[in-house]
PDB file of C-alpha atoms in Angstrom:
ATOM      1  CA  MET A   1     -36.962 -27.889  32.298  1.00 46.00           C
ATOM      2  CA  ALA A   2     -37.441 -24.121  32.503  1.00 49.00           C
ATOM      3  CA  ASN A   3     -35.360 -22.044  30.124  1.00 49.00           C
ATOM      4  CA  ARG A   4     -33.166 -19.236  31.405  1.00 51.00           C
ATOM      5  CA  ARG A   5     -35.451 -16.480  30.127  1.00 53.00           C
ATOM      6  CA  ASP A   6     -38.408 -17.903  32.064  1.00 51.00           C
ATOM      7  CA  VAL A   7     -36.332 -18.156  35.226  1.00 50.00           C
ATOM      8  CA  GLU A   8     -35.088 -14.591  34.888  1.00 53.00           C
ATOM      9  CA  ALA A   9     -38.587 -13.203  34.255  1.00 47.00           C
ATOM     10  CA  GLY A  10     -39.913 -14.353  37.604  1.00 46.00           C
ATOM     11  CA  GLN A  11     -37.330 -12.394  39.559  1.00 55.00           C
ATOM     12  CA  ALA A  12     -36.514  -9.468  37.269  1.00 61.00           C
ATOM     13  CA  VAL A  13     -39.398  -7.373  38.623  1.00 68.00           C
ATOM     14  CA  TYR A  14     -37.540  -6.951  41.923  1.00 75.00           C
ATOM     15  CA  THR A  15     -35.629  -3.738  41.291  1.00 83.00           C
ATOM     16  CA  PRO A  16     -34.596  -1.238  43.971  1.00 81.00           C
ATOM     17  CA  LEU A  17     -37.737   0.792  43.164  1.00 84.00           C
ATOM     18  CA  THR A  18     -40.222  -2.090  43.302  1.00 87.00           C
ATOM     19  CA  LEU A  19     -38.630  -3.404  46.482  1.00 88.00           C
ATOM     20  CA  ARG A  20     -39.261  -0.035  48.136  1.00 87.00           C
ATOM     21  CA  LEU A  21     -42.939  -0.335  47.183  1.00 89.00           C
ATOM     22  CA  TYR A  22     -43.359  -4.064  47.795  1.00 87.00           C
ATOM     23  CA  ASP A  23     -44.366  -4.020  51.448  1.00 93.00           C
ATOM     24  CA  LEU A  24     -46.996  -1.355  50.855  1.00 92.00           C
ATOM     25  CA  VAL A  25     -48.453  -2.742  47.622  1.00 92.00           C
ATOM     26  CA  VAL A  26     -48.219  -6.508  48.120  1.00 91.00           C
ATOM     27  CA  LEU A  27     -48.187  -6.982  51.881  1.00 94.00           C
ATOM     28  CA  GLY A  28     -50.399  -4.019  52.665  1.00 93.00           C
ATOM     29  CA  PHE A  29     -52.954  -4.132  49.830  1.00 94.00           C
ATOM     30  CA  SER A  30     -52.836  -7.181  47.553  1.00 94.00           C
ATOM     31  CA  ASN A  31     -52.670  -9.800  50.280  1.00 96.00           C
ATOM     32  CA  ARG A  32     -55.799  -8.563  52.031  1.00 94.00           C
ATOM     33  CA  PHE A  33     -57.936  -7.250  49.204  1.00 95.00           C
ATOM     34  CA  LEU A  34     -56.942  -9.354  46.182  1.00 95.00           C
ATOM     35  CA  TRP A  35     -55.445 -12.645  47.350  1.00 96.00           C
ATOM     36  CA  ARG A  36     -57.627 -12.669  50.492  1.00 96.00           C
ATOM     37  CA  CYS A  37     -54.806 -13.758  52.764  1.00 97.00           C
ATOM     38  CA  PRO A  38     -53.872 -11.019  55.252  1.00 97.00           C
ATOM     39  CA  THR A  39     -50.191 -10.546  55.932  1.00 97.00           C
ATOM     40  CA  SER A  40     -50.834 -11.140  59.639  1.00 97.00           C
ATOM     41  CA  LEU A  41     -51.741 -14.743  58.788  1.00 98.00           C
ATOM     42  CA  LEU A  42     -48.506 -15.180  56.840  1.00 98.00           C
ATOM     43  CA  ARG A  43     -46.538 -13.704  59.744  1.00 98.00           C
ATOM     44  CA  ALA A  44     -48.132 -16.157  62.171  1.00 98.00           C
ATOM     45  CA  HIS A  45     -47.307 -19.023  59.824  1.00 98.00           C
ATOM     46  CA  TYR A  46     -43.702 -17.846  59.660  1.00 97.00           C
ATOM     47  CA  ASP A  47     -43.438 -17.488  63.443  1.00 97.00           C
ATOM     48  CA  ALA A  48     -44.762 -21.011  63.942  1.00 97.00           C
ATOM     49  CA  HIS A  49     -42.058 -22.659  61.838  1.00 98.00           C
ATOM     50  CA  VAL A  50     -38.763 -20.704  61.829  1.00 98.00           C
ATOM     51  CA  GLY A  51     -35.851 -22.477  63.469  1.00 98.00           C
ATOM     52  CA  ALA A  52     -32.583 -21.422  65.062  1.00 98.00           C
ATOM     53  CA  CYS A  53     -30.669 -22.205  61.862  1.00 98.00           C
ATOM     54  CA  HIS A  54     -32.778 -20.954  58.973  1.00 98.00           C
ATOM     55  CA  LEU A  55     -32.461 -20.838  55.189  1.00 98.00           C
ATOM     56  CA  ASP A  56     -34.726 -18.389  53.377  1.00 98.00           C
ATOM     57  CA  VAL A  57     -35.194 -18.893  49.637  1.00 98.00           C
ATOM     58  CA  GLY A  58     -36.733 -16.126  47.556  1.00 95.00           C
ATOM     59  CA  VAL A  59     -36.232 -13.456  50.180  1.00 96.00           C
ATOM     60  CA  GLY A  60     -38.271 -10.504  48.874  1.00 93.00           C
ATOM     61  CA  THR A  61     -37.665  -7.482  51.066  1.00 96.00           C
ATOM     62  CA  GLY A  62     -36.825  -9.460  54.200  1.00 97.00           C
ATOM     63  CA  TYR A  63     -40.077  -8.348  55.849  1.00 97.00           C
ATOM     64  CA  PHE A  64     -40.916 -11.685  57.455  1.00 98.00           C
ATOM     65  CA  LEU A  65     -37.346 -12.274  58.582  1.00 98.00           C
ATOM     66  CA  ASP A  66     -37.318  -8.839  60.195  1.00 98.00           C
ATOM     67  CA  ARG A  67     -40.630  -9.375  62.014  1.00 97.00           C
ATOM     68  CA  ALA A  68     -40.194 -13.048  62.934  1.00 97.00           C
ATOM     69  CA  ARG A  69     -40.300 -14.306  66.493  1.00 97.00           C
ATOM     70  CA  TRP A  70     -37.138 -16.353  66.420  1.00 98.00           C
ATOM     71  CA  PRO A  71     -36.723 -19.225  68.900  1.00 97.00           C
ATOM     72  CA  VAL A  72     -33.239 -17.956  69.862  1.00 98.00           C
ATOM     73  CA  ASP A  73     -31.729 -14.511  70.311  1.00 97.00           C
ATOM     74  CA  ALA A  74     -29.094 -15.002  67.626  1.00 97.00           C
ATOM     75  CA  PRO A  75     -30.458 -17.178  64.816  1.00 98.00           C
ATOM     76  CA  ARG A  76     -28.160 -18.296  62.010  1.00 98.00           C
ATOM     77  CA  ILE A  77     -29.779 -17.069  58.795  1.00 98.00           C
ATOM     78  CA  THR A  78     -28.804 -17.793  55.216  1.00 98.00           C
ATOM     79  CA  LEU A  79     -30.476 -15.931  52.348  1.00 98.00           C
ATOM     80  CA  LEU A  80     -30.652 -17.533  48.896  1.00 98.00           C
ATOM     81  CA  ASP A  81     -32.003 -15.684  45.874  1.00 96.00           C
ATOM     82  CA  LEU A  82     -31.164 -15.174  42.215  1.00 94.00           C
ATOM     83  CA  ASN A  83     -31.882 -11.450  42.461  1.00 94.00           C
ATOM     84  CA  ALA A  84     -28.980  -9.402  43.839  1.00 94.00           C
ATOM     85  CA  HIS A  85     -31.269  -6.475  44.720  1.00 95.00           C
ATOM     86  CA  SER A  86     -33.493  -8.658  46.899  1.00 96.00           C
ATOM     87  CA  LEU A  87     -30.501 -10.210  48.606  1.00 97.00           C
ATOM     88  CA  ALA A  88     -29.014  -6.815  49.398  1.00 96.00           C
ATOM     89  CA  ALA A  89     -32.305  -5.353  50.636  1.00 96.00           C
ATOM     90  CA  ALA A  90     -33.084  -8.308  52.881  1.00 97.00           C
ATOM     91  CA  ALA A  91     -29.532  -8.506  54.225  1.00 98.00           C
ATOM     92  CA  ARG A  92     -29.590  -4.813  55.143  1.00 97.00           C
ATOM     93  CA  ARG A  93     -32.950  -5.150  56.822  1.00 97.00           C
ATOM     94  CA  ILE A  94     -31.813  -7.974  59.102  1.00 98.00           C
ATOM     95  CA  GLY A  95     -28.206  -6.828  59.390  1.00 98.00           C
ATOM     96  CA  ARG A  96     -28.373  -7.274  63.158  1.00 98.00           C
ATOM     97  CA  TYR A  97     -28.362 -11.051  62.578  1.00 98.00           C
ATOM     98  CA  ARG A  98     -25.338 -10.992  60.242  1.00 98.00           C
ATOM     99  CA  PRO A  99     -26.964 -13.177  57.571  1.00 98.00           C
ATOM    100  CA  GLU A 100     -25.015 -15.074  54.945  1.00 97.00           C
ATOM    101  CA  THR A 101     -26.108 -14.338  51.369  1.00 98.00           C
ATOM    102  CA  VAL A 102     -26.022 -16.763  48.458  1.00 97.00           C
ATOM    103  CA  GLN A 103     -26.900 -15.658  44.925  1.00 97.00           C
ATOM    104  CA  ALA A 104     -28.175 -18.743  43.121  1.00 96.00           C
ATOM    105  CA  ASP A 105     -30.991 -20.151  41.010  1.00 95.00           C
ATOM    106  CA  CYS A 106     -33.274 -22.087  43.372  1.00 96.00           C
ATOM    107  CA  LEU A 107     -34.221 -24.520  40.573  1.00 96.00           C
ATOM    108  CA  ALA A 108     -30.604 -25.725  40.398  1.00 96.00           C
ATOM    109  CA  PRO A 109     -28.943 -27.599  43.288  1.00 96.00           C
ATOM    110  CA  TRP A 110     -28.404 -25.200  46.169  1.00 97.00           C
ATOM    111  CA  PRO A 111     -24.781 -24.286  46.980  1.00 96.00           C
ATOM    112  CA  VAL A 112     -25.331 -24.161  50.729  1.00 94.00           C
ATOM    113  CA  ALA A 113     -23.437 -25.966  53.440  1.00 80.00           C
ATOM    114  CA  GLY A 114     -24.834 -27.464  56.601  1.00 80.00           C
ATOM    115  CA  GLN A 115     -28.258 -28.692  57.611  1.00 93.00           C
ATOM    116  CA  PHE A 116     -31.008 -26.227  58.469  1.00 97.00           C
ATOM    117  CA  ASP A 117     -33.705 -26.403  61.121  1.00 96.00           C
ATOM    118  CA  SER A 118     -36.069 -24.568  58.791  1.00 97.00           C
ATOM    119  CA  VAL A 119     -36.280 -23.635  55.122  1.00 98.00           C
ATOM    120  CA  GLY A 120     -38.659 -20.826  54.139  1.00 98.00           C
ATOM    121  CA  LEU A 121     -40.226 -20.670  50.666  1.00 98.00           C
ATOM    122  CA  GLY A 122     -42.417 -17.610  51.065  1.00 97.00           C
ATOM    123  CA  TYR A 123     -44.260 -16.527  47.904  1.00 97.00           C
ATOM    124  CA  LEU A 124     -41.697 -18.360  45.790  1.00 97.00           C
ATOM    125  CA  LEU A 125     -43.421 -21.167  43.902  1.00 97.00           C
ATOM    126  CA  HIS A 126     -45.875 -18.989  41.994  1.00 96.00           C
ATOM    127  CA  CYS A 127     -42.932 -17.006  40.572  1.00 94.00           C
ATOM    128  CA  LEU A 128     -41.171 -20.095  39.205  1.00 95.00           C
ATOM    129  CA  PRO A 129     -41.773 -21.257  35.624  1.00 93.00           C
ATOM    130  CA  GLY A 130     -43.658 -24.440  34.845  1.00 92.00           C
ATOM    131  CA  ARG A 131     -46.427 -26.322  36.595  1.00 94.00           C
ATOM    132  CA  ILE A 132     -46.153 -27.502  40.188  1.00 96.00           C
ATOM    133  CA  PRO A 133     -44.850 -31.003  39.304  1.00 95.00           C
ATOM    134  CA  GLU A 134     -41.935 -29.308  37.500  1.00 95.00           C
ATOM    135  CA  LYS A 135     -41.172 -26.461  39.883  1.00 96.00           C
ATOM    136  CA  ALA A 136     -41.402 -28.856  42.851  1.00 96.00           C
ATOM    137  CA  VAL A 137     -37.720 -29.656  42.300  1.00 97.00           C
ATOM    138  CA  VAL A 138     -37.328 -26.801  44.783  1.00 97.00           C
ATOM    139  CA  LEU A 139     -38.890 -29.081  47.397  1.00 97.00           C
ATOM    140  CA  ASP A 140     -36.260 -31.719  46.647  1.00 96.00           C
ATOM    141  CA  HIS A 141     -33.524 -29.146  47.267  1.00 97.00           C
ATOM    142  CA  ALA A 142     -35.255 -28.041  50.474  1.00 96.00           C
ATOM    143  CA  ALA A 143     -35.491 -31.622  51.720  1.00 95.00           C
ATOM    144  CA  ALA A 144     -31.774 -32.094  51.099  1.00 94.00           C
ATOM    145  CA  ALA A 145     -30.973 -28.926  53.079  1.00 96.00           C
ATOM    146  CA  LEU A 146     -33.025 -29.865  56.153  1.00 95.00           C
ATOM    147  CA  ALA A 147     -31.612 -31.263  59.353  1.00 94.00           C
ATOM    148  CA  ASP A 148     -33.359 -34.286  60.819  1.00 91.00           C
ATOM    149  CA  GLY A 149     -36.670 -33.072  62.185  1.00 90.00           C
ATOM    150  CA  GLY A 150     -36.405 -29.810  60.269  1.00 94.00           C
ATOM    151  CA  THR A 151     -39.316 -28.048  58.606  1.00 97.00           C
ATOM    152  CA  VAL A 152     -39.840 -26.606  55.158  1.00 97.00           C
ATOM    153  CA  PHE A 153     -42.653 -24.085  55.041  1.00 98.00           C
ATOM    154  CA  GLY A 154     -44.024 -21.309  52.937  1.00 98.00           C
ATOM    155  CA  ALA A 155     -46.943 -19.925  50.987  1.00 98.00           C
ATOM    156  CA  THR A 156     -47.829 -19.658  47.331  1.00 98.00           C
ATOM    157  CA  ILE A 157     -50.544 -17.936  45.333  1.00 97.00           C
ATOM    158  CA  LEU A 158     -52.661 -20.413  43.385  1.00 95.00           C
ATOM    159  CA  GLN A 159     -54.654 -19.756  40.270  1.00 89.00           C
ATOM    160  CA  GLY A 160     -55.827 -23.007  38.684  1.00 76.00           C
ATOM    161  CA  ASP A 161     -58.564 -23.788  41.223  1.00 75.00           C
ATOM    162  CA  ALA A 162     -58.342 -20.846  43.612  1.00 80.00           C
ATOM    163  CA  PRO A 163     -61.352 -18.696  44.504  1.00 80.00           C
ATOM    164  CA  ARG A 164     -60.687 -15.111  43.449  1.00 84.00           C
ATOM    165  CA  SER A 165     -62.450 -11.922  42.478  1.00 89.00           C
ATOM    166  CA  GLY A 166     -62.528 -10.496  38.988  1.00 90.00           C
ATOM    167  CA  ALA A 167     -59.891  -7.945  39.964  1.00 93.00           C
ATOM    168  CA  ALA A 168     -57.618 -10.654  41.347  1.00 92.00           C
ATOM    169  CA  GLN A 169     -58.087 -12.747  38.213  1.00 92.00           C
ATOM    170  CA  ARG A 170     -57.222  -9.845  35.932  1.00 93.00           C
ATOM    171  CA  LEU A 171     -54.076  -9.012  37.892  1.00 93.00           C
ATOM    172  CA  MET A 172     -52.988 -12.661  37.908  1.00 93.00           C
ATOM    173  CA  ASN A 173     -53.526 -12.869  34.167  1.00 93.00           C
ATOM    174  CA  LEU A 174     -51.394  -9.752  33.678  1.00 94.00           C
ATOM    175  CA  TYR A 175     -48.624 -11.087  35.904  1.00 92.00           C
ATOM    176  CA  ASN A 176     -48.651 -14.398  34.030  1.00 94.00           C
ATOM    177  CA  ARG A 177     -48.397 -12.657  30.658  1.00 92.00           C
ATOM    178  CA  LYS A 178     -45.398 -10.684  31.879  1.00 89.00           C
ATOM    179  CA  GLY A 179     -43.756 -13.747  33.433  1.00 89.00           C
ATOM    180  CA  ILE A 180     -43.851 -12.290  36.941  1.00 90.00           C
ATOM    181  CA  PHE A 181     -46.139 -15.147  37.983  1.00 93.00           C
ATOM    182  CA  SER A 182     -46.263 -18.604  36.456  1.00 93.00           C
ATOM    183  CA  ASN A 183     -49.222 -20.089  38.281  1.00 94.00           C
ATOM    184  CA  ALA A 184     -51.969 -20.430  35.662  1.00 92.00           C
ATOM    185  CA  GLY A 185     -52.158 -24.188  36.264  1.00 92.00           C
ATOM    186  CA  ASP A 186     -51.143 -24.287  39.928  1.00 95.00           C
ATOM    187  CA  THR A 187     -53.739 -26.136  42.029  1.00 95.00           C
ATOM    188  CA  PHE A 188     -54.146 -27.035  45.673  1.00 96.00           C
ATOM    189  CA  ALA A 189     -54.279 -30.731  44.764  1.00 96.00           C
ATOM    190  CA  ASP A 190     -51.020 -30.605  42.807  1.00 97.00           C
ATOM    191  CA  LEU A 191     -49.282 -28.809  45.657  1.00 97.00           C
ATOM    192  CA  ARG A 192     -50.499 -31.410  48.139  1.00 97.00           C
ATOM    193  CA  ALA A 193     -49.326 -34.236  45.872  1.00 98.00           C
ATOM    194  CA  ALA A 194     -45.881 -32.663  45.484  1.00 98.00           C
ATOM    195  CA  LEU A 195     -45.468 -32.239  49.233  1.00 98.00           C
ATOM    196  CA  GLU A 196     -46.786 -35.675  50.177  1.00 97.00           C
ATOM    197  CA  ALA A 197     -44.499 -37.342  47.624  1.00 96.00           C
ATOM    198  CA  ARG A 198     -41.475 -35.921  49.453  1.00 95.00           C
ATOM    199  CA  PHE A 199     -42.445 -35.567  53.117  1.00 95.00           C
ATOM    200  CA  SER A 200     -44.176 -37.767  55.656  1.00 89.00           C
ATOM    201  CA  GLU A 201     -45.770 -34.955  57.662  1.00 95.00           C
ATOM    202  CA  VAL A 202     -47.613 -32.307  55.664  1.00 97.00           C
ATOM    203  CA  THR A 203     -49.888 -29.481  56.776  1.00 97.00           C
ATOM    204  CA  LEU A 204     -51.649 -27.555  54.037  1.00 97.00           C
ATOM    205  CA  THR A 205     -54.315 -24.888  54.401  1.00 97.00           C
ATOM    206  CA  ARG A 206     -55.798 -22.227  52.162  1.00 96.00           C
ATOM    207  CA  SER A 207     -56.792 -18.613  52.713  1.00 96.00           C
ATOM    208  CA  GLY A 208     -58.350 -17.095  49.621  1.00 95.00           C
ATOM    209  CA  ALA A 209     -56.002 -17.711  46.696  1.00 95.00           C
ATOM    210  CA  VAL A 210     -53.028 -18.493  48.951  1.00 97.00           C
ATOM    211  CA  ALA A 211     -51.939 -21.962  50.064  1.00 97.00           C
ATOM    212  CA  LEU A 212     -49.895 -22.126  53.278  1.00 98.00           C
ATOM    213  CA  PHE A 213     -47.839 -25.256  53.825  1.00 98.00           C
ATOM    214  CA  ALA A 214     -45.415 -26.872  56.222  1.00 98.00           C
ATOM    215  CA  ALA A 215     -43.744 -30.254  55.948  1.00 98.00           C
ATOM    216  CA  ARG A 216     -41.292 -32.328  57.961  1.00 93.00           C
ATOM    217  CA  SER A 217     -39.353 -35.568  57.848  1.00 73.00           C
ATOM    218  CA  PRO A 218     -38.200 -36.099  54.261  1.00 63.00           C
ATOM    219  CA  SER A 219     -39.532 -39.455  53.124  1.00 49.00           C
ATOM    220  CA  ALA A 220     -36.192 -40.375  51.543  1.00 43.00           C
ATOM    221  CA  ARG A 221     -34.609 -40.571  54.987  1.00 44.00           C
ATOM    222  CA  GLY A 222     -37.255 -42.875  56.318  1.00 43.00           C
ATOM    223  CA  ALA A 223     -38.501 -43.173  59.853  1.00 39.00           C
TER     224      ALA A 223
END
């Protein structure tokens, strides 16, 4: 079980200043040149899976929510994050949708009501402490929040077996030392195993150091 300091470290970097720089630095530069997964690919992945009633966990700046092609004109959106700055920034950015905000630790049971058509876990797992078998408790919470036929989807930056340049490796090592990332042992195989243990339909692809996933039909509910 992750201790509180480890949990806090993964989200503490998101201050008002870093959030103002995030889209430029991470989505504009790091995704393409370091992680080798262009933001356009992540946007397409998001567009393919968002539903009319959506829960976003680990919301960042709200970039993908803002740019998403929603299947309805007025989606119901709930934002869940431990970081109050991220919640506020994302809520402002998509204010036209009147999102609900929930400040909570995603590793603990989620205090959300209702069943969601989609649950987004964008760039969340690599920020959570522990190895994938431990942090995958988030997938259990996502499965519990899904409506029948709903989809959990997202992307995470791998390190354990991911192809990466020297520059990408050095930055990952720095982020891991500071607790911003906790993905030193995260592998594609472990992510697949965690998803397939919980869901009956799993799609998993890789672009550079980033794994993109989508899963449906929680196994616990049966067919």
